[in-house]
């Protein structure tokens, strides 16, 4: 019997149709009441740091730091960051993840290397289904272990067609998963939210961004990951392993052991 409710906020990065090396979809689990506290803390940080309520994106901060390091001008979209130094932006990132790490969250992310995925999966819709299915299974398993129900909240993507695909796939998985007989600990509707209206999605954006940049070898992101996020990744309670629990690879370890080992080495 479930005795609490948690949100699972989901963001994504990359598709089979672009040239990004790493493809990720996932985010973090958090108790509903704890989320309300985290929400207030991040909103206050953003207001104190930037003196205005705007949507702060991982990509905005990381690109601004890169451009400033290389003495290049920021685009108009990043204009609100013009007056901040690299040190100030890096301090903000550290403060952001320090706040997140104070809360009892569990990070669960699908991670794939695009060159490996396309050997097995040709259609983006099929890939999205596998990603969502893996995330839903982990939420169900975690709920069984710790007695909670999960509400999944996914970032709105580019088009209504993309969001319809996600909702249709979600319903399909709920009704007929070949691995789980009954998703009795997951609410049967996938909620779609705009990132600028949802702090949980914004936090997932930062988590996905930091993990992606760590995989790509960026030192600042790797330091943030190791300092604040690594301990938050869901693990096997028996042996502490995280592949298949908090970091889920597509294709699976049996199909692509080299990719899985590479991911495990970088994120360990």
C-alpha positions as a LaTeX table, in Angstrom:
\begin{tabular}{lrrr}
\hline
Residue & $x$ (\AA) & $y$ (\AA) & $z$ (\AA) \\
\hline
Unk1 & 0.00 & 0.00 & 0.00 \\
Unk2 & 1.48 & 3.35 & $-1.03$ \\
Unk3 & 1.89 & 5.91 & 1.74 \\
Unk4 & 3.21 & 8.89 & $-0.23$ \\
Unk5 & 3.25 & 10.51 & $-3.67$ \\
Unk6 & 6.25 & 11.63 & $-5.72$ \\
Unk7 & 6.72 & 13.65 & $-8.86$ \\
Unk8 & 9.05 & 12.42 & $-11.57$ \\
Unk9 & 10.08 & 15.41 & $-13.69$ \\
Unk10 & 11.37 & 14.49 & $-17.16$ \\
Unk11 & 13.45 & 16.40 & $-19.69$ \\
Unk12 & 15.17 & 15.16 & $-22.82$ \\
Unk13 & 18.16 & 15.97 & $-24.99$ \\
Unk14 & 18.81 & 14.85 & $-28.55$ \\
Unk15 & 16.95 & 12.64 & $-31.04$ \\
Unk16 & 17.86 & 10.01 & $-33.59$ \\
Unk17 & 17.36 & 12.67 & $-36.26$ \\
Unk18 & 20.11 & 15.04 & $-35.16$ \\
Unk19 & 23.86 & 14.72 & $-34.83$ \\
Unk20 & 24.24 & 14.91 & $-31.05$ \\
Unk21 & 26.57 & 12.23 & $-29.71$ \\
Unk22 & 24.62 & 11.53 & $-26.50$ \\
Unk23 & 20.84 & 11.13 & $-26.25$ \\
Unk24 & 19.23 & 11.45 & $-22.83$ \\
Unk25 & 15.73 & 11.38 & $-21.36$ \\
Unk26 & 14.98 & 11.40 & $-17.65$ \\
Unk27 & 15.11 & 13.49 & $-14.52$ \\
Unk28 & 14.45 & 13.11 & $-10.83$ \\
Unk29 & 11.97 & 11.68 & $-8.33$ \\
Unk30 & 10.95 & 13.78 & $-5.35$ \\
Unk31 & 8.21 & 13.68 & $-2.70$ \\
Unk32 & 5.41 & 16.15 & $-3.49$ \\
Unk33 & 5.82 & 18.03 & $-0.19$ \\
Unk34 & 9.58 & 18.21 & $-0.54$ \\
Unk35 & 9.17 & 19.52 & $-4.08$ \\
Unk36 & 7.19 & 22.50 & $-2.80$ \\
Unk37 & 10.16 & 23.41 & $-0.58$ \\
Unk38 & 12.69 & 22.88 & $-3.37$ \\
Unk39 & 10.55 & 24.94 & $-5.73$ \\
Unk40 & 10.66 & 27.92 & $-3.36$ \\
Unk41 & 14.42 & 27.62 & $-2.82$ \\
Unk42 & 15.24 & 27.59 & $-6.54$ \\
Unk43 & 12.85 & 30.46 & $-7.27$ \\
Unk44 & 14.55 & 32.53 & $-4.56$ \\
Unk45 & 18.01 & 31.68 & $-5.90$ \\
Unk46 & 17.01 & 32.76 & $-9.41$ \\
Unk47 & 15.52 & 36.02 & $-8.17$ \\
Unk48 & 18.49 & 36.79 & $-5.92$ \\
Unk49 & 21.00 & 35.89 & $-8.63$ \\
Unk50 & 19.43 & 37.58 & $-11.65$ \\
Unk51 & 17.12 & 40.12 & $-9.98$ \\
Unk52 & 14.25 & 39.09 & $-12.22$ \\
Unk53 & 11.97 & 36.13 & $-12.70$ \\
Unk54 & 13.00 & 34.55 & $-15.99$ \\
Unk55 & 13.42 & 30.96 & $-17.07$ \\
Unk56 & 17.05 & 30.03 & $-16.47$ \\
Unk57 & 18.21 & 27.28 & $-18.80$ \\
Unk58 & 21.28 & 25.08 & $-18.49$ \\
Unk59 & 22.11 & 25.75 & $-22.15$ \\
Unk60 & 21.95 & 29.53 & $-21.57$ \\
Unk61 & 24.43 & 29.39 & $-18.69$ \\
Unk62 & 26.81 & 26.91 & $-20.34$ \\
Unk63 & 26.83 & 28.73 & $-23.69$ \\
Unk64 & 27.33 & 32.10 & $-21.99$ \\
Unk65 & 30.32 & 30.73 & $-20.07$ \\
Unk66 & 31.78 & 29.27 & $-23.27$ \\
Unk67 & 31.33 & 32.51 & $-25.23$ \\
Unk68 & 32.77 & 34.64 & $-22.45$ \\
Unk69 & 35.82 & 32.38 & $-22.15$ \\
Unk70 & 36.39 & 32.73 & $-25.89$ \\
Unk71 & 35.83 & 36.51 & $-25.87$ \\
Unk72 & 32.76 & 36.23 & $-28.10$ \\
Unk73 & 29.54 & 38.22 & $-28.00$ \\
Unk74 & 26.39 & 36.77 & $-26.51$ \\
Unk75 & 23.28 & 36.43 & $-28.67$ \\
Unk76 & 20.24 & 38.60 & $-27.84$ \\
Unk77 & 18.58 & 35.57 & $-26.23$ \\
Unk78 & 21.41 & 35.49 & $-23.69$ \\
Unk79 & 21.43 & 39.24 & $-23.15$ \\
Unk80 & 20.25 & 38.93 & $-19.56$ \\
Unk81 & 23.56 & 37.17 & $-18.76$ \\
Unk82 & 25.82 & 39.79 & $-20.37$ \\
Unk83 & 26.66 & 41.63 & $-17.15$ \\
Unk84 & 27.64 & 38.50 & $-15.23$ \\
Unk85 & 31.22 & 37.25 & $-15.09$ \\
Unk86 & 32.24 & 33.64 & $-15.68$ \\
Unk87 & 32.92 & 33.33 & $-11.95$ \\
Unk88 & 29.44 & 34.59 & $-11.08$ \\
Unk89 & 27.78 & 32.15 & $-13.48$ \\
Unk90 & 29.82 & 29.24 & $-12.15$ \\
Unk91 & 28.94 & 30.28 & $-8.60$ \\
Unk92 & 25.28 & 30.24 & $-9.57$ \\
Unk93 & 25.60 & 26.70 & $-10.96$ \\
Unk94 & 27.31 & 25.52 & $-7.79$ \\
Unk95 & 24.61 & 27.14 & $-5.63$ \\
Unk96 & 21.86 & 25.62 & $-7.79$ \\
Unk97 & 23.13 & 22.06 & $-7.49$ \\
Unk98 & 24.02 & 22.52 & $-3.82$ \\
Unk99 & 20.36 & 23.33 & $-3.10$ \\
Unk100 & 19.12 & 20.38 & $-5.18$ \\
Unk101 & 21.52 & 18.02 & $-3.38$ \\
Unk102 & 20.09 & 19.01 & 0.01 \\
Unk103 & 16.84 & 17.24 & $-0.90$ \\
Unk104 & 16.04 & 13.53 & $-1.00$ \\
Unk105 & 15.83 & 13.02 & $-4.76$ \\
Unk106 & 16.53 & 10.05 & $-6.99$ \\
Unk107 & 18.00 & 10.67 & $-10.44$ \\
Unk108 & 16.89 & 8.27 & $-13.21$ \\
Unk109 & 18.07 & 8.87 & $-16.78$ \\
Unk110 & 18.16 & 6.95 & $-20.05$ \\
Unk111 & 21.57 & 7.44 & $-21.66$ \\
Unk112 & 22.41 & 6.38 & $-25.23$ \\
Unk113 & 25.23 & 6.92 & $-27.66$ \\
Unk114 & 23.53 & 7.81 & $-30.94$ \\
Unk115 & 25.93 & 5.82 & $-33.14$ \\
Unk116 & 25.02 & 2.70 & $-31.15$ \\
Unk117 & 21.27 & 3.32 & $-31.02$ \\
Unk118 & 20.87 & 3.66 & $-34.78$ \\
Unk119 & 22.29 & 0.15 & $-35.25$ \\
Unk120 & 19.21 & $-1.25$ & $-33.53$ \\
Unk121 & 16.48 & 1.40 & $-33.68$ \\
Unk122 & 15.59 & 3.31 & $-36.85$ \\
Unk123 & 12.52 & 5.35 & $-35.88$ \\
Unk124 & 12.38 & 8.16 & $-33.33$ \\
Unk125 & 8.90 & 7.08 & $-32.18$ \\
Unk126 & 10.21 & 3.61 & $-31.31$ \\
Unk127 & 13.13 & 5.15 & $-29.45$ \\
Unk128 & 10.83 & 7.41 & $-27.41$ \\
Unk129 & 8.73 & 4.37 & $-26.49$ \\
Unk130 & 11.80 & 2.51 & $-25.22$ \\
Unk131 & 12.98 & 5.54 & $-23.26$ \\
Unk132 & 9.60 & 6.12 & $-21.59$ \\
Unk133 & 9.11 & 2.43 & $-20.92$ \\
Unk134 & 12.46 & 2.21 & $-19.11$ \\
Unk135 & 11.69 & 5.29 & $-17.02$ \\
Unk136 & 8.20 & 4.06 & $-16.12$ \\
Unk137 & 9.54 & 0.66 & $-15.11$ \\
Unk138 & 12.08 & 2.24 & $-12.77$ \\
Unk139 & 9.38 & 4.42 & $-11.19$ \\
Unk140 & 7.19 & 1.35 & $-10.67$ \\
Unk141 & 10.06 & $-0.66$ & $-9.15$ \\
Unk142 & 11.10 & 2.23 & $-6.89$ \\
Unk143 & 7.48 & 2.69 & $-5.81$ \\
Unk144 & 7.23 & $-0.99$ & $-4.91$ \\
Unk145 & 10.41 & $-0.79$ & $-2.83$ \\
Unk146 & 9.57 & 2.43 & $-1.00$ \\
Unk147 & 5.74 & 2.44 & $-1.07$ \\
Unk148 & 4.88 & 5.51 & $-3.12$ \\
Unk149 & 2.83 & 6.49 & $-6.17$ \\
Unk150 & 4.49 & 8.44 & $-9.01$ \\
Unk151 & 3.10 & 11.29 & $-11.09$ \\
Unk152 & 5.15 & 11.72 & $-14.28$ \\
Unk153 & 5.58 & 15.27 & $-15.60$ \\
Unk154 & 7.32 & 15.67 & $-18.97$ \\
Unk155 & 8.65 & 18.80 & $-20.63$ \\
Unk156 & 6.63 & 20.12 & $-23.56$ \\
Unk157 & 8.65 & 19.56 & $-26.73$ \\
Unk158 & 8.65 & 21.31 & $-30.09$ \\
Unk159 & 5.23 & 20.43 & $-31.46$ \\
Unk160 & 1.84 & 19.14 & $-30.35$ \\
Unk161 & 2.60 & 16.08 & $-32.51$ \\
Unk162 & 5.63 & 15.26 & $-30.32$ \\
Unk163 & 3.54 & 15.58 & $-27.17$ \\
Unk164 & 0.74 & 13.43 & $-28.62$ \\
Unk165 & 3.28 & 10.73 & $-29.47$ \\
Unk166 & 4.51 & 10.72 & $-25.87$ \\
Unk167 & 0.99 & 10.56 & $-24.45$ \\
Unk168 & $-0.06$ & 7.78 & $-26.86$ \\
Unk169 & 3.08 & 5.78 & $-26.09$ \\
Unk170 & 2.54 & 6.28 & $-22.35$ \\
Unk171 & $-1.02$ & 4.93 & $-22.56$ \\
Unk172 & 0.16 & 2.00 & $-24.68$ \\
Unk173 & 2.81 & 1.06 & $-22.12$ \\
Unk174 & 0.43 & 1.45 & $-19.17$ \\
Unk175 & $-2.09$ & $-0.86$ & $-20.85$ \\
Unk176 & 0.26 & $-3.53$ & $-22.22$ \\
Unk177 & 3.83 & $-3.74$ & $-20.99$ \\
Unk178 & 5.52 & $-7.05$ & $-21.71$ \\
Unk179 & 7.58 & $-6.80$ & $-18.49$ \\
Unk180 & 5.16 & $-5.33$ & $-15.94$ \\
Unk181 & 1.66 & $-6.74$ & $-15.50$ \\
Unk182 & 0.20 & $-3.72$ & $-13.69$ \\
Unk183 & 1.53 & $-0.20$ & $-13.32$ \\
Unk184 & $-0.44$ & 0.16 & $-10.11$ \\
Unk185 & 1.94 & 2.73 & $-8.61$ \\
Unk186 & 1.99 & 5.16 & $-11.55$ \\
Unk187 & $-0.76$ & 7.67 & $-12.31$ \\
Unk188 & $-2.25$ & 6.70 & $-15.68$ \\
Unk189 & $-1.75$ & 10.09 & $-17.34$ \\
Unk190 & 1.48 & 11.67 & $-18.54$ \\
Unk191 & 1.37 & 15.38 & $-17.71$ \\
Unk192 & 3.00 & 17.74 & $-20.22$ \\
Unk193 & 4.32 & 21.05 & $-18.89$ \\
Unk194 & 6.06 & 24.08 & $-20.40$ \\
Unk195 & 9.51 & 24.45 & $-18.85$ \\
Unk196 & 9.10 & 28.19 & $-18.24$ \\
Unk197 & 6.10 & 27.45 & $-16.01$ \\
Unk198 & 7.51 & 24.51 & $-14.07$ \\
Unk199 & 10.55 & 24.62 & $-11.76$ \\
Unk200 & 10.69 & 20.80 & $-11.63$ \\
Unk201 & 11.21 & 20.64 & $-15.40$ \\
Unk202 & 13.84 & 23.40 & $-15.14$ \\
Unk203 & 15.72 & 21.36 & $-12.53$ \\
Unk204 & 15.59 & 18.28 & $-14.77$ \\
Unk205 & 16.97 & 20.45 & $-17.58$ \\
Unk206 & 20.00 & 21.25 & $-15.40$ \\
Unk207 & 20.45 & 17.63 & $-14.31$ \\
Unk208 & 20.25 & 16.34 & $-17.90$ \\
Unk209 & 22.55 & 19.14 & $-19.05$ \\
Unk210 & 25.18 & 18.40 & $-16.41$ \\
Unk211 & 25.15 & 14.64 & $-17.10$ \\
Unk212 & 25.33 & 15.21 & $-20.86$ \\
Unk213 & 28.25 & 17.63 & $-20.52$ \\
Unk214 & 30.01 & 15.20 & $-18.17$ \\
Unk215 & 29.71 & 12.48 & $-20.82$ \\
Unk216 & 31.19 & 14.93 & $-23.34$ \\
Unk217 & 34.19 & 15.59 & $-21.13$ \\
Unk218 & 33.53 & 19.11 & $-19.80$ \\
Unk219 & 35.45 & 19.51 & $-16.55$ \\
Unk220 & 33.16 & 22.04 & $-14.85$ \\
Unk221 & 30.13 & 19.83 & $-15.42$ \\
Unk222 & 31.99 & 16.70 & $-14.34$ \\
Unk223 & 32.93 & 18.40 & $-11.08$ \\
Unk224 & 29.30 & 19.41 & $-10.46$ \\
Unk225 & 28.12 & 15.88 & $-11.26$ \\
Unk226 & 30.62 & 14.23 & $-8.91$ \\
Unk227 & 30.08 & 16.77 & $-6.13$ \\
Unk228 & 26.28 & 16.96 & $-6.14$ \\
Unk229 & 24.55 & 14.47 & $-8.47$ \\
Unk230 & 26.46 & 11.19 & $-8.39$ \\
Unk231 & 25.21 & 10.35 & $-4.89$ \\
Unk232 & 21.63 & 11.07 & $-6.00$ \\
Unk233 & 21.57 & 8.52 & $-8.84$ \\
Unk234 & 19.27 & 5.60 & $-8.02$ \\
Unk235 & 21.26 & 2.47 & $-7.18$ \\
Unk236 & 20.82 & $-1.21$ & $-6.41$ \\
Unk237 & 20.47 & $-1.31$ & $-2.62$ \\
Unk238 & 22.35 & $-4.61$ & $-2.43$ \\
Unk239 & 25.56 & $-3.75$ & $-4.25$ \\
Unk240 & 25.36 & $-0.02$ & $-5.04$ \\
Unk241 & 25.45 & $-0.49$ & $-8.82$ \\
Unk242 & 23.73 & 2.24 & $-10.83$ \\
Unk243 & 23.65 & 0.93 & $-14.41$ \\
Unk244 & 20.13 & $-0.36$ & $-14.98$ \\
Unk245 & 18.82 & 1.39 & $-11.87$ \\
Unk246 & 19.53 & 5.11 & $-12.12$ \\
Unk247 & 21.37 & 5.17 & $-15.43$ \\
Unk248 & 19.56 & 3.01 & $-17.98$ \\
Unk249 & 21.24 & 2.35 & $-21.32$ \\
Unk250 & 19.56 & 1.91 & $-24.69$ \\
Unk251 & 20.56 & $-0.44$ & $-26.32$ \\
Unk252 & 20.86 & $-2.59$ & $-23.20$ \\
Unk253 & 24.20 & $-3.89$ & $-21.84$ \\
Unk254 & 23.86 & $-7.21$ & $-23.66$ \\
Unk255 & 23.33 & $-5.52$ & $-27.02$ \\
Unk256 & 26.03 & $-2.91$ & $-26.60$ \\
Unk257 & 28.43 & $-3.80$ & $-23.76$ \\
Unk258 & 31.14 & $-1.38$ & $-24.93$ \\
Unk259 & 28.75 & 1.60 & $-24.79$ \\
Unk260 & 27.46 & 0.57 & $-21.37$ \\
Unk261 & 30.99 & 0.18 & $-20.02$ \\
Unk262 & 31.94 & 3.59 & $-21.41$ \\
Unk263 & 28.95 & 5.27 & $-19.74$ \\
Unk264 & 29.58 & 3.42 & $-16.48$ \\
Unk265 & 33.22 & 4.47 & $-16.43$ \\
Unk266 & 32.50 & 8.15 & $-17.06$ \\
Unk267 & 29.66 & 8.41 & $-14.54$ \\
Unk268 & 31.16 & 6.26 & $-11.79$ \\
\hline
\end{tabular}
